[in-house]
mmCIF file of C-alpha atoms in Angstrom:
data_model
loop_
_atom_site.group_PDB
_atom_site.id
_atom_site.type_symbol
_atom_site.label_atom_id
_atom_site.label_comp_id
_atom_site.label_asym_id
_atom_site.label_seq_id
_atom_site.Cartn_x
_atom_site.Cartn_y
_atom_site.Cartn_z
ATOM 1 C CA MET A 256 -21.510 23.497 -62.888
ATOM 2 C CA TRP A 257 -20.503 24.505 -59.369
ATOM 3 C CA THR A 258 -23.106 23.922 -56.646
ATOM 4 C CA PRO A 259 -23.118 24.172 -52.845
ATOM 5 C CA THR A 260 -22.980 20.831 -51.056
ATOM 6 C CA PRO A 261 -25.986 19.858 -48.920
ATOM 7 C CA ASP A 262 -23.752 20.012 -45.829
ATOM 8 C CA ALA A 263 -22.748 23.642 -46.435
ATOM 9 C CA LEU A 264 -24.681 25.940 -44.138
ATOM 10 C CA ALA A 265 -24.519 29.677 -44.823
ATOM 11 C CA THR A 266 -25.216 32.487 -42.363
ATOM 12 C CA ASP A 267 -25.391 36.030 -43.649
ATOM 13 C CA LEU A 268 -23.973 38.491 -41.137
ATOM 14 C CA ASP A 269 -23.978 42.210 -41.866
ATOM 15 C CA ASP A 270 -20.665 42.490 -43.687
ATOM 16 C CA GLU A 271 -19.687 38.872 -44.180
ATOM 17 C CA LEU A 272 -21.043 35.478 -45.081
ATOM 18 C CA VAL A 273 -20.019 32.595 -42.840
ATOM 19 C CA LEU A 274 -20.076 29.017 -44.110
ATOM 20 C CA LEU A 275 -20.158 26.034 -41.774
ATOM 21 C CA HIS A 276 -19.737 22.473 -42.993
ATOM 22 C CA ALA A 277 -22.220 20.379 -40.997
ATOM 23 C CA ASN A 278 -20.118 17.180 -41.090
ATOM 24 C CA THR A 279 -16.571 18.467 -40.673
ATOM 25 C CA GLY A 280 -17.198 21.567 -38.550
ATOM 26 C CA ASP A 281 -15.008 23.549 -40.944
ATOM 27 C CA MET A 282 -15.940 27.215 -40.989
ATOM 28 C CA VAL A 283 -14.984 30.002 -43.368
ATOM 29 C CA SER A 284 -15.820 33.693 -43.594
ATOM 30 C CA LEU A 285 -16.298 34.994 -47.133
ATOM 31 C CA ASN A 286 -15.215 38.485 -48.163
ATOM 32 C CA GLY A 287 -17.001 40.603 -50.764
ATOM 33 C CA THR A 288 -15.702 38.763 -53.827
ATOM 34 C CA ALA A 289 -16.085 35.262 -52.394
ATOM 35 C CA ARG A 290 -19.494 36.223 -51.040
ATOM 36 C CA ALA A 291 -20.616 37.330 -54.516
ATOM 37 C CA ILE A 292 -19.369 34.019 -55.924
ATOM 38 C CA TRP A 293 -21.235 32.006 -53.283
ATOM 39 C CA ASN A 294 -24.452 33.961 -53.835
ATOM 40 C CA ALA A 295 -24.256 33.263 -57.585
ATOM 41 C CA LEU A 296 -24.209 29.476 -57.122
ATOM 42 C CA PRO A 297 -25.154 27.235 -58.814
ATOM 43 C CA ALA A 298 -23.132 28.552 -61.741
ATOM 44 C CA THR A 299 -20.373 27.735 -64.198
ATOM 45 C CA THR A 300 -16.851 29.106 -63.879
ATOM 46 C CA HIS A 301 -17.544 31.242 -66.945
ATOM 47 C CA THR A 302 -20.652 32.754 -65.332
ATOM 48 C CA ILE A 303 -18.746 33.505 -62.123
ATOM 49 C CA THR A 304 -15.908 35.118 -64.102
ATOM 50 C CA GLN A 305 -18.418 37.277 -65.967
ATOM 51 C CA LEU A 306 -20.024 38.306 -62.668
ATOM 52 C CA LEU A 307 -16.666 39.427 -61.290
ATOM 53 C CA GLN A 308 -15.960 41.383 -64.474
ATOM 54 C CA ASP A 309 -19.363 43.051 -64.129
ATOM 55 C CA LEU A 310 -18.327 44.030 -60.599
ATOM 56 C CA GLY A 311 -15.241 45.747 -62.036
ATOM 57 C CA ALA A 312 -12.495 43.122 -61.940
ATOM 58 C CA PRO A 313 -10.133 42.988 -64.933
ATOM 59 C CA THR A 314 -10.574 39.830 -67.033
ATOM 60 C CA HIS A 315 -7.386 38.086 -65.860
ATOM 61 C CA ASP A 316 -8.067 38.906 -62.197
ATOM 62 C CA ALA A 317 -11.690 37.768 -62.497
ATOM 63 C CA GLN A 318 -10.641 34.413 -63.960
ATOM 64 C CA ALA A 319 -7.962 33.863 -61.320
ATOM 65 C CA ASP A 320 -10.184 34.961 -58.416
ATOM 66 C CA ALA A 321 -13.070 32.780 -59.579
ATOM 67 C CA GLN A 322 -10.896 29.684 -59.984
ATOM 68 C CA THR A 323 -8.979 30.193 -56.730
ATOM 69 C CA THR A 324 -12.141 30.737 -54.694
ATOM 70 C CA LEU A 325 -14.023 27.825 -56.233
ATOM 71 C CA ASP A 326 -11.030 25.491 -55.867
ATOM 72 C CA ASP A 327 -10.674 26.441 -52.187
ATOM 73 C CA LEU A 328 -14.379 25.918 -51.487
ATOM 74 C CA HIS A 329 -14.205 22.582 -53.328
ATOM 75 C CA ARG A 330 -11.139 21.445 -51.388
ATOM 76 C CA ARG A 331 -13.001 22.241 -48.166
ATOM 77 C CA HIS A 332 -16.145 20.376 -49.368
ATOM 78 C CA PHE A 333 -18.422 23.429 -49.496
ATOM 79 C CA VAL A 334 -19.076 23.062 -53.242
ATOM 80 C CA THR A 335 -19.137 20.311 -55.830
ATOM 81 C CA HIS A 336 -18.284 20.520 -59.512
ATOM 82 C CA ALA A 337 -19.982 18.446 -62.171
#
């Protein structure tokens, strides 16, 4: 299960979602796909992949996009995986 870390602060701006890590100061702007993933948390990789497919992504692309986005957010300490 992927979940946001307690130190991940999210600010919803009109066309983007900005994440700020309270401890590291790291900041990231999420595009439409990454924003949809963030808004679905907490969730499993399978659930996120299904969400992306429901939004029109082909199966292979949905799996790759979900894993790449979640791995990047994990590497930057915005999400945890258990």
